[in-house]
Tab-separated table of C-alpha atoms and ligand atoms in Angstrom:
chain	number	residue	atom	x	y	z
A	3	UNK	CA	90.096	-42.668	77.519
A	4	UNK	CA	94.208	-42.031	77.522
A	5	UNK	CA	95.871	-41.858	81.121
A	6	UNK	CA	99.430	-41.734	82.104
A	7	UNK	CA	99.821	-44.796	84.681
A	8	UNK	CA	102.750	-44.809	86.788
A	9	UNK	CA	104.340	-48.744	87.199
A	10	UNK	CA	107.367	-47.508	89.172
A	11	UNK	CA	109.606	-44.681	89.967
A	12	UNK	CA	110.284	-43.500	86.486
A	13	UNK	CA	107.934	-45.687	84.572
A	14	UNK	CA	104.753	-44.334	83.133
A	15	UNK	CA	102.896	-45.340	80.159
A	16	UNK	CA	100.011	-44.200	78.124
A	17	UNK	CA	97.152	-46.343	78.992
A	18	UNK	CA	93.810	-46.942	77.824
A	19	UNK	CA	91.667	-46.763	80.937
A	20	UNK	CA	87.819	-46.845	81.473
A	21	UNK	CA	85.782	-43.467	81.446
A	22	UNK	CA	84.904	-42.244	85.248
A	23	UNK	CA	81.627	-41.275	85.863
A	24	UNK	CA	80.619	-38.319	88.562
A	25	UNK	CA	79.686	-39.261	91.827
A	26	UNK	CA	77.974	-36.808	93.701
A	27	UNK	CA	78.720	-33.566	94.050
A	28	UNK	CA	81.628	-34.461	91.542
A	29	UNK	CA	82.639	-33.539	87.693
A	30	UNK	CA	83.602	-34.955	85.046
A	31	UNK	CA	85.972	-32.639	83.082
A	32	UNK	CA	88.391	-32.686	79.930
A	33	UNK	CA	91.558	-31.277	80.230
A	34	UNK	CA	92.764	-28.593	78.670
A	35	UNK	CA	96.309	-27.360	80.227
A	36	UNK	CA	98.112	-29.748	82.859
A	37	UNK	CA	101.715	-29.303	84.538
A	38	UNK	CA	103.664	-31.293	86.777
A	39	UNK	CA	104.782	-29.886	90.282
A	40	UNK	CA	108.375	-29.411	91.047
A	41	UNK	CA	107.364	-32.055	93.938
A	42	UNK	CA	105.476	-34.695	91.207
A	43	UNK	CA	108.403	-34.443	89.057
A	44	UNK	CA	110.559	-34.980	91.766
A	45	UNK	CA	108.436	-38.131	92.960
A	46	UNK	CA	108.119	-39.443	89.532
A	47	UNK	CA	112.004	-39.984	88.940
A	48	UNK	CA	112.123	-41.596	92.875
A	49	UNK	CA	113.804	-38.660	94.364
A	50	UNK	CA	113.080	-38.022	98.018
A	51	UNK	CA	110.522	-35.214	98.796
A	52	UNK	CA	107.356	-34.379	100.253
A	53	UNK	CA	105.203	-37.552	100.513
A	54	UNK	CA	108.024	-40.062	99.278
A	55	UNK	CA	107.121	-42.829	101.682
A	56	UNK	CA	103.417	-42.689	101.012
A	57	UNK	CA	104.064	-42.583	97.137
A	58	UNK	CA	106.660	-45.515	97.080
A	59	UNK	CA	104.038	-47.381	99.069
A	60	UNK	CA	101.123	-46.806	96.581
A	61	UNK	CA	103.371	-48.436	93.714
A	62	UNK	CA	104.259	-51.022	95.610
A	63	UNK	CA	100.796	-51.765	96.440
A	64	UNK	CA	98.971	-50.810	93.200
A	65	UNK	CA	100.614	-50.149	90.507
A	66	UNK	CA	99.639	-49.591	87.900
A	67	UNK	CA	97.949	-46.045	89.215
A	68	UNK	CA	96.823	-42.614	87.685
A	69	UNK	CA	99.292	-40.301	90.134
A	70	UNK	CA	99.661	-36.891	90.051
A	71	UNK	CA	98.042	-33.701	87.944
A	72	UNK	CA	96.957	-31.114	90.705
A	73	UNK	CA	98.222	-28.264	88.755
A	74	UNK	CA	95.668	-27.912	86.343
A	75	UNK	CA	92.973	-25.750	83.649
A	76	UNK	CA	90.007	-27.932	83.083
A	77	UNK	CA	86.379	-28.035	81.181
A	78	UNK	CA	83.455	-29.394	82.710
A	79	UNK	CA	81.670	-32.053	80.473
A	80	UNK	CA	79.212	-33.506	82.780
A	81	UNK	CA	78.085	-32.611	86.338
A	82	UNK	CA	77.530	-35.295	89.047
A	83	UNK	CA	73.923	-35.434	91.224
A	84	UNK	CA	73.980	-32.517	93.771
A	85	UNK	CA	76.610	-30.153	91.970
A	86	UNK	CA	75.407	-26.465	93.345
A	87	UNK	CA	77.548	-24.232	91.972
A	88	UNK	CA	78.849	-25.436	88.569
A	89	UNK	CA	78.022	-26.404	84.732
A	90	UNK	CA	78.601	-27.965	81.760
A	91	UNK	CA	80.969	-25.803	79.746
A	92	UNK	CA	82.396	-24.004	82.605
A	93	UNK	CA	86.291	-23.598	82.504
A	94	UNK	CA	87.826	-24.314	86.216
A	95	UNK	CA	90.777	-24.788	88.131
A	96	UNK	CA	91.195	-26.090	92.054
A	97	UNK	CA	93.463	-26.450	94.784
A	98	UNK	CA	95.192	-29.462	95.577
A	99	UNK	CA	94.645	-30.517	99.525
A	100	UNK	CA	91.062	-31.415	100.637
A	101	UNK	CA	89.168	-30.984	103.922
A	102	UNK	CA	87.353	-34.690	104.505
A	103	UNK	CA	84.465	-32.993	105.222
A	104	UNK	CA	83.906	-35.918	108.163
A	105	UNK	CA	85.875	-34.965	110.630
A	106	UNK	CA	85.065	-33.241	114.109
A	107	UNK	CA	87.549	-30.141	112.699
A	108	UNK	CA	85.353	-30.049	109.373
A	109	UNK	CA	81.892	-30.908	110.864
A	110	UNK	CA	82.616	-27.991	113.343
A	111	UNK	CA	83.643	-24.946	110.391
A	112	UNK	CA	87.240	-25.710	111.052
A	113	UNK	CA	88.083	-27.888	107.497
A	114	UNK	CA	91.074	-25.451	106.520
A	115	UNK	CA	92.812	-27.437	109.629
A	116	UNK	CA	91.765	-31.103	108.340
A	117	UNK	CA	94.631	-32.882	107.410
A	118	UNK	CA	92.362	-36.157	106.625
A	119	UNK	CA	90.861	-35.444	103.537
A	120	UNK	CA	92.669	-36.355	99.999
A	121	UNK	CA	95.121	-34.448	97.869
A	122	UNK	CA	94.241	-34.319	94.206
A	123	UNK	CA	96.807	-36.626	92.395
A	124	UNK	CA	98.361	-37.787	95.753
A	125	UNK	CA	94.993	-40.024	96.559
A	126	UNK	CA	92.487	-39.473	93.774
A	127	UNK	CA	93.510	-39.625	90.014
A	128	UNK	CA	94.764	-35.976	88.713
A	129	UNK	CA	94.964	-34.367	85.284
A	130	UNK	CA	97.602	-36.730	83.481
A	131	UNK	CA	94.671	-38.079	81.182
A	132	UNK	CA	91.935	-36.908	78.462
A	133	UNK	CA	89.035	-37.004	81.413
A	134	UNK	CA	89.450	-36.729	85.193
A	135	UNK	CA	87.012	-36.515	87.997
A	136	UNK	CA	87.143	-33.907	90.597
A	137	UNK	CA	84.759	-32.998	94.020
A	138	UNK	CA	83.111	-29.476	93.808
A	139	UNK	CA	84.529	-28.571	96.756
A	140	UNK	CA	87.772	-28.404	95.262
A	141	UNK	CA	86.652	-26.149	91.915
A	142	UNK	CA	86.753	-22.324	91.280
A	143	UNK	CA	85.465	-20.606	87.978
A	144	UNK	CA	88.121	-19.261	85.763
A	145	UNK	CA	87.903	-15.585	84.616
A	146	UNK	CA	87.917	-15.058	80.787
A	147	UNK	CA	90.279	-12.674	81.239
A	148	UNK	CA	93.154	-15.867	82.390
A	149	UNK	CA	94.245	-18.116	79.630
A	150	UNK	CA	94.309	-21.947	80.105
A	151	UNK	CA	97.784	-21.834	80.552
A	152	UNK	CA	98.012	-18.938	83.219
A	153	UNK	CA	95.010	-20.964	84.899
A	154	UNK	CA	97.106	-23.954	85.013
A	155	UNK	CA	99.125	-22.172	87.703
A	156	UNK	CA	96.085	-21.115	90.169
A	157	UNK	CA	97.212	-24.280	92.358
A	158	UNK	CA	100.674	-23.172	93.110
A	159	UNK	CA	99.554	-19.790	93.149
A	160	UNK	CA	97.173	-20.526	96.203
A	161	UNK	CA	99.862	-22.344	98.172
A	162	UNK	CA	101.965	-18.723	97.789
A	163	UNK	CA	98.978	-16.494	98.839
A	164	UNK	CA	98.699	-19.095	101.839
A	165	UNK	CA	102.398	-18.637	102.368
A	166	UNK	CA	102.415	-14.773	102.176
A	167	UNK	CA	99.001	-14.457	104.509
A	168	UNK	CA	101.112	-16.807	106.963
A	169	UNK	CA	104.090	-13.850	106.449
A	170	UNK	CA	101.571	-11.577	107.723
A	171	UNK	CA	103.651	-8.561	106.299
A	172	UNK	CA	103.278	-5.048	107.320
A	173	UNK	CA	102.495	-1.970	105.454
A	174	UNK	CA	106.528	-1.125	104.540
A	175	UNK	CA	108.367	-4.442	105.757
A	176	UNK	CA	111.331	-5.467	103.642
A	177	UNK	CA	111.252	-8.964	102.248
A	178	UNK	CA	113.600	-11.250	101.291
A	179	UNK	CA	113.108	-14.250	99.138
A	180	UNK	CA	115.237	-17.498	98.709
A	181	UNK	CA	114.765	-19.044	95.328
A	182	UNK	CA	112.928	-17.196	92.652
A	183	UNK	CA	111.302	-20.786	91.015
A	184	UNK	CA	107.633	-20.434	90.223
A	185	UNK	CA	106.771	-20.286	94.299
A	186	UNK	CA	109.423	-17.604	94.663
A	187	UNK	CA	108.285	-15.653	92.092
A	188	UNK	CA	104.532	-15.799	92.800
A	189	UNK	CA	105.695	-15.003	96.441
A	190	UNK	CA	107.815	-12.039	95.276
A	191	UNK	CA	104.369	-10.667	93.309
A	192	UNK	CA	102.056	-11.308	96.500
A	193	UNK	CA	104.003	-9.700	99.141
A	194	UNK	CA	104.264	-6.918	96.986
A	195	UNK	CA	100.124	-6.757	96.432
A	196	UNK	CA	100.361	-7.161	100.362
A	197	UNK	CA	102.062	-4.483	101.035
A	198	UNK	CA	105.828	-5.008	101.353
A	199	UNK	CA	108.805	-2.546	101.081
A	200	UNK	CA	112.112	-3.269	99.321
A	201	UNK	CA	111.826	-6.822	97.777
A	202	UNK	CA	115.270	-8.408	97.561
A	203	UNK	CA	115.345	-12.016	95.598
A	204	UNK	CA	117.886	-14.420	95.241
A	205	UNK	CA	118.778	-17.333	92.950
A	206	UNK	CA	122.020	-18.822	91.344
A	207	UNK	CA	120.161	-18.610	87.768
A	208	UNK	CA	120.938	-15.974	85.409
A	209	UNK	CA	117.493	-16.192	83.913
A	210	UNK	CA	115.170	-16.490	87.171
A	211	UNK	CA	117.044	-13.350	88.665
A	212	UNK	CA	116.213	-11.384	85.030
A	213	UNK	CA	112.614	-12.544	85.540
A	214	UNK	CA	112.789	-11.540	88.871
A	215	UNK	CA	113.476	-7.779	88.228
A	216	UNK	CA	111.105	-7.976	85.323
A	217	UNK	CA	107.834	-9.042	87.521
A	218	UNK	CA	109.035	-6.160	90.210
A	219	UNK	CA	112.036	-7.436	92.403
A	220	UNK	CA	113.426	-4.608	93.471
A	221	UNK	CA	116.843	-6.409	93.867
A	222	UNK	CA	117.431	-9.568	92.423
A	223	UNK	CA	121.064	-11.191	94.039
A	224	UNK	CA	122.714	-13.885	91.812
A	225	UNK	CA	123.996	-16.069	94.789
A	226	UNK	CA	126.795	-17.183	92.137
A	227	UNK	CA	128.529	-13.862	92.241
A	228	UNK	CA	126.849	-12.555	95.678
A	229	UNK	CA	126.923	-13.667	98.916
A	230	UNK	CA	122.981	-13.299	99.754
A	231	UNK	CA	123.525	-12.746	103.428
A	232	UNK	CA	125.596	-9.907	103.516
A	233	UNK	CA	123.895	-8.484	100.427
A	234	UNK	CA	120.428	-8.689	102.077
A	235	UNK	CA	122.332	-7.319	105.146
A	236	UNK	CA	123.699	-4.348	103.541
A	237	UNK	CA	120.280	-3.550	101.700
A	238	UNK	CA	118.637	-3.409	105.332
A	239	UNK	CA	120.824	-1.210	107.078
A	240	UNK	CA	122.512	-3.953	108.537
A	241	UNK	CA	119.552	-5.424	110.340
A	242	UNK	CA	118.223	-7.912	108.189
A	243	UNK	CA	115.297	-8.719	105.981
A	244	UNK	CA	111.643	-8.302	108.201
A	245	UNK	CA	110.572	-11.463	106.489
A	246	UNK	CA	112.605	-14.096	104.048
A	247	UNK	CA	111.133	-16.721	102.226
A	248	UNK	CA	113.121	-19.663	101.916
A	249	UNK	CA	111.974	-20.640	98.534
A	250	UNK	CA	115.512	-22.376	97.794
A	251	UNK	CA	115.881	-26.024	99.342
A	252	UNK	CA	115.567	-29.249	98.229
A	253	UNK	CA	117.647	-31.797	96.358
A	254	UNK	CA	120.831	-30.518	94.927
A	255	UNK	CA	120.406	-32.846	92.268
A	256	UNK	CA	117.873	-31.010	90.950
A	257	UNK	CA	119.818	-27.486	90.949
A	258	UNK	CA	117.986	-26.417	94.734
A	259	UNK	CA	119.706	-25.882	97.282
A	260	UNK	CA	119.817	-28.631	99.561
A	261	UNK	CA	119.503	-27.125	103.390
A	262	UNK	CA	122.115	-24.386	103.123
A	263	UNK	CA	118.857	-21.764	102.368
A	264	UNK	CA	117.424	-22.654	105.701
A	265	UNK	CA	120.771	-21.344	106.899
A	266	UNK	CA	121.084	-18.337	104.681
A	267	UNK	CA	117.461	-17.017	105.716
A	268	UNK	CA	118.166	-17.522	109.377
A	269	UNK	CA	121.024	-15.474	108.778
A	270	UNK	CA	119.448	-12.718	106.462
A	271	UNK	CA	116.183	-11.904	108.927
A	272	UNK	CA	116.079	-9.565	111.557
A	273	UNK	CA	115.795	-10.260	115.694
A	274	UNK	CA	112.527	-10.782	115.967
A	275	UNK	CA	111.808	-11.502	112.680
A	276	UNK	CA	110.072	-14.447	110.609
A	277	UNK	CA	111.489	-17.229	108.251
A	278	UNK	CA	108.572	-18.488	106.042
A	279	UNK	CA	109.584	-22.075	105.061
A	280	UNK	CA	107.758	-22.896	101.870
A	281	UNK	CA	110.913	-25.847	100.744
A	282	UNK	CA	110.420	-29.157	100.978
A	283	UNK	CA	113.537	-31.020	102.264
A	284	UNK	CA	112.694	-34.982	102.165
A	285	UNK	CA	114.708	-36.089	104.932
A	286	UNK	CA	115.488	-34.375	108.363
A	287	UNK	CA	118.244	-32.109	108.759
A	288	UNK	CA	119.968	-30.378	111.236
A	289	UNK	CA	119.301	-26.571	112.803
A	290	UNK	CA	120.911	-24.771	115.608
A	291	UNK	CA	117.485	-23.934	117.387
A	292	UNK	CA	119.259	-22.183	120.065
A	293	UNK	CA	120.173	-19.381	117.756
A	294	UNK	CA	116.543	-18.794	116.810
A	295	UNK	CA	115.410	-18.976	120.507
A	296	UNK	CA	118.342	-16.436	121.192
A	297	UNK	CA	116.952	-13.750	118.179
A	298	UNK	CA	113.422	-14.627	119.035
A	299	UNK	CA	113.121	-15.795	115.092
A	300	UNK	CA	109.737	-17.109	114.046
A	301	UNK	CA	110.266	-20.383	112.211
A	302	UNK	CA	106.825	-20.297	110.301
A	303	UNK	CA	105.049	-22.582	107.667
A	304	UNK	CA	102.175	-21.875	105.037
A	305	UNK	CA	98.875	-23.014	106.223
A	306	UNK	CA	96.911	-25.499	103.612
A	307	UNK	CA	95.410	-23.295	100.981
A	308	UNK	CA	91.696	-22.700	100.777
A	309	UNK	CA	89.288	-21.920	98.058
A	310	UNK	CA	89.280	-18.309	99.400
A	311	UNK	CA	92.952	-18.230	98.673
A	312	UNK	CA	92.180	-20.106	95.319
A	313	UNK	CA	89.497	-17.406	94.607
A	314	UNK	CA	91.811	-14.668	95.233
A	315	UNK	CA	94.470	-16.049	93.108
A	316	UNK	CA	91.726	-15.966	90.710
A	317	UNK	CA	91.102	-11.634	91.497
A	318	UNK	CA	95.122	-11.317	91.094
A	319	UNK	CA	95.463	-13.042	87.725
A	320	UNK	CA	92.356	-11.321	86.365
A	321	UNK	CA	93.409	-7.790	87.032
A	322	UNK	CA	97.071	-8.393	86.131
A	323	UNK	CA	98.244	-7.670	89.669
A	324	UNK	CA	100.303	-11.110	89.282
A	325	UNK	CA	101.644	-11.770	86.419
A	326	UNK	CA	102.174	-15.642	85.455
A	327	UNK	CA	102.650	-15.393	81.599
A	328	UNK	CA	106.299	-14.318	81.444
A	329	UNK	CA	106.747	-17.137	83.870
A	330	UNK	CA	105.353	-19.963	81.183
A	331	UNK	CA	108.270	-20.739	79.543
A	332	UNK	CA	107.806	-24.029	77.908
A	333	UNK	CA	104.175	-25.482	76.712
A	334	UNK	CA	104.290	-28.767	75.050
A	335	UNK	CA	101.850	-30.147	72.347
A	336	UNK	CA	99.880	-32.984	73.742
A	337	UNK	CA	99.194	-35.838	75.955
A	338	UNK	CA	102.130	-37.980	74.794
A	339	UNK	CA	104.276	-34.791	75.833
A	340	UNK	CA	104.105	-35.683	79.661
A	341	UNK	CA	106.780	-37.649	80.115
A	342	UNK	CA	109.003	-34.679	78.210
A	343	UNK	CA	106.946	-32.518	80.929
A	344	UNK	CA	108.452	-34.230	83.489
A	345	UNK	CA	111.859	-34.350	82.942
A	346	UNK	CA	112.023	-30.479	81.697
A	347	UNK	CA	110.240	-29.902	85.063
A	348	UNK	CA	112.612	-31.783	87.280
A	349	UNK	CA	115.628	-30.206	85.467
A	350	UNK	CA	114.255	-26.280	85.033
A	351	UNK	CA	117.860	-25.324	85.050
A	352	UNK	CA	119.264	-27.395	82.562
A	353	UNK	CA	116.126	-26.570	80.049
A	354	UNK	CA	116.329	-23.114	81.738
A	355	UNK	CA	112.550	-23.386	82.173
A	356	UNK	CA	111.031	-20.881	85.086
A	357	UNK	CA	107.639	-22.451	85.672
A	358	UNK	CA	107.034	-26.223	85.353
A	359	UNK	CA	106.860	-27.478	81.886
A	360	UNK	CA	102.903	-27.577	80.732
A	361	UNK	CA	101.216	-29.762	78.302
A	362	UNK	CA	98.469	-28.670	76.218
A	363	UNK	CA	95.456	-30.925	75.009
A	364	UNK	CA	93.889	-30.281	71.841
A	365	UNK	CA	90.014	-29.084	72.589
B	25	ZN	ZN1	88.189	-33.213	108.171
């Protein structure tokens, strides 16, 4: 079969690579829709983010390797010894992050806290290929009523519904979110399925803010013309947001925000209110701490995603209470499209793409 190999940062070719076979309680599966994460496309051009080290280690090490592909809509072909609750022909997606299944935290019913167990496309071989295989655990069944494409997002999708659960907002809190990228937006749509208030977004793009209002912001800032803080401020009597997502940071070379958002949504919460850090930053940076400890701010971060969150993202997409197609903005034509994938991906401002750039397989 064809796979995308990864030699360096920023080299990938279209190999020919050996068929996998299921192990147990695997599948084998043909791809049908696969995108790159902001992070992967990040990664791929050698740009410090999430899991940098571990990544630069694995091509130093053994390259060439299948990296990457978590973000995925797949068909099973053939089912591995001891598959339960799948079959051939059934259309699937899955989260990204693993519980080992081995540890005392999984043995004892606790595996949404394992932080041993792999990461699809981080330690086993993703979606960048005709053929991948993927562990049971990881799959849920894809309603007829989502297209491959929309099912393609179910990945990130989970890692918001994580986030917003960690929010824990109440019935009439106003939220503010930093960034209105694919996480933003699916945030934006979740906390307002979870009951929020007045949703105010931010971005600096002209086309993420429109898409904003149109999937129900109920003010979308454009930080370009805007200060965010004092807008947020004025929109909440003064007091600040009940809960901001920080949706914004990350390398500036890639149009985010570097660390200023951190700043900006410790600014635009209320006393006593939280800060739900869903950015990845790369590198340590600087925060006056003090000035949290004074509000009594709560600094919080998205627990791992589960395949109840996965399932629910599932019940959303279905029923049209989250709406990812308006989102889609660029589908490519084919497995020698990835590399295009990629760049439009790491650049979504430049190819004024809102959701990662997804590549279609013919069936
Ligand atoms: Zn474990």
């Amino acid at each position: 079969m064809k796979a995308w190999r990864f030699y360096g940062f920023g080299d990938l070719r279209l190999d020919e690579v050996p068929m996998p076979a299921p192990p147990p309680r695997h599948v084998l599966v043909k791809v049908l829709v696969v995108q790159p994460s902001v992070t992967e496309a990040q990664l791929a051009a050698g740009i410090r983010t999430l899991a940098f080290d571990r990544i630069k280690k694995r091509l130093e090490t053994e390259a060439p390797v299948q990296l990457f592909g978590h973000e995925f809509c797949v068909r099973i072909v053939e089912v591995g010894e001891g598959v339960r609750h799948f079959q051939v022909g059934d259309r699937v997606a899955a989260r990204a992050k693993l519980p080992c299944e081995s540890c005392p935290l999984c043995e004892s019913g606790r595996g949404h806290l394992c932080r041993k167990g792999p990461i699809i496309g981080f330690q086993l071989p993703g979606c960048f290929a005709e053929y991948a295989v993927l562990p049971e655990i990881a799959l849920t069944l894809v309603d007829e009523r989502i297209s491959d494409n929309e099912a393609a997002c179910l990945q990130s999708l989970s890692d918001s519904v994580a986030a917003v659960e960690t929010a824990q907002i109440q019935i009439g809190d106003s939220v503010a979110i930093l960034g209105q990228g694919s996480m933003g937006l699916e945030c934006m749509q979740i906390a307002r399925n979870s009951g929020a208030g007045r949703i105010i977004t931010v971005d600096v793009r002209e086309e993420a803010c429109a898409m904003s209002r149109e999937l129900g912001a109920d003010v979308a800032i454009d930080a370009t013309s805007d200060d965010p803080v004092e807008a947020i401020r004025s929109l909440t009597e003064g007091n600040g947001a009940d809960v901001v997502f920080e949706c914004a940071g990350g390398s500036p070379r890639q149009g985010l925000a570097g660390v200023k958002s951190v700043t900006q949504a410790v600014d635009a919460v209320r006393s006593g209110g939280k800060v739900i850090g869903v950015s990845w930053f790369g590198a340590p940076f600087e925060l006056d701490v003090d000035l949290l400890r004074e509000r009594s701010l709560r600094y919080l971060f998205p627990d791992i995603s589960t395949l109840a969150h996965l399932q629910h993202t599932v019940s959303l997409v279905a029923s049209g209470r989250v709406r990812m197609k308006p989102m889609i903005t660029h589908v490519l034509e084919g497995l020698d499209q990835v590399p295009m994938a990629f760049e439009i991906t790491a650049n979504k401002g430049k190819y004024k793409a809102i959701n990662p750039a997804q590549v279609r397989m013919a069936e």
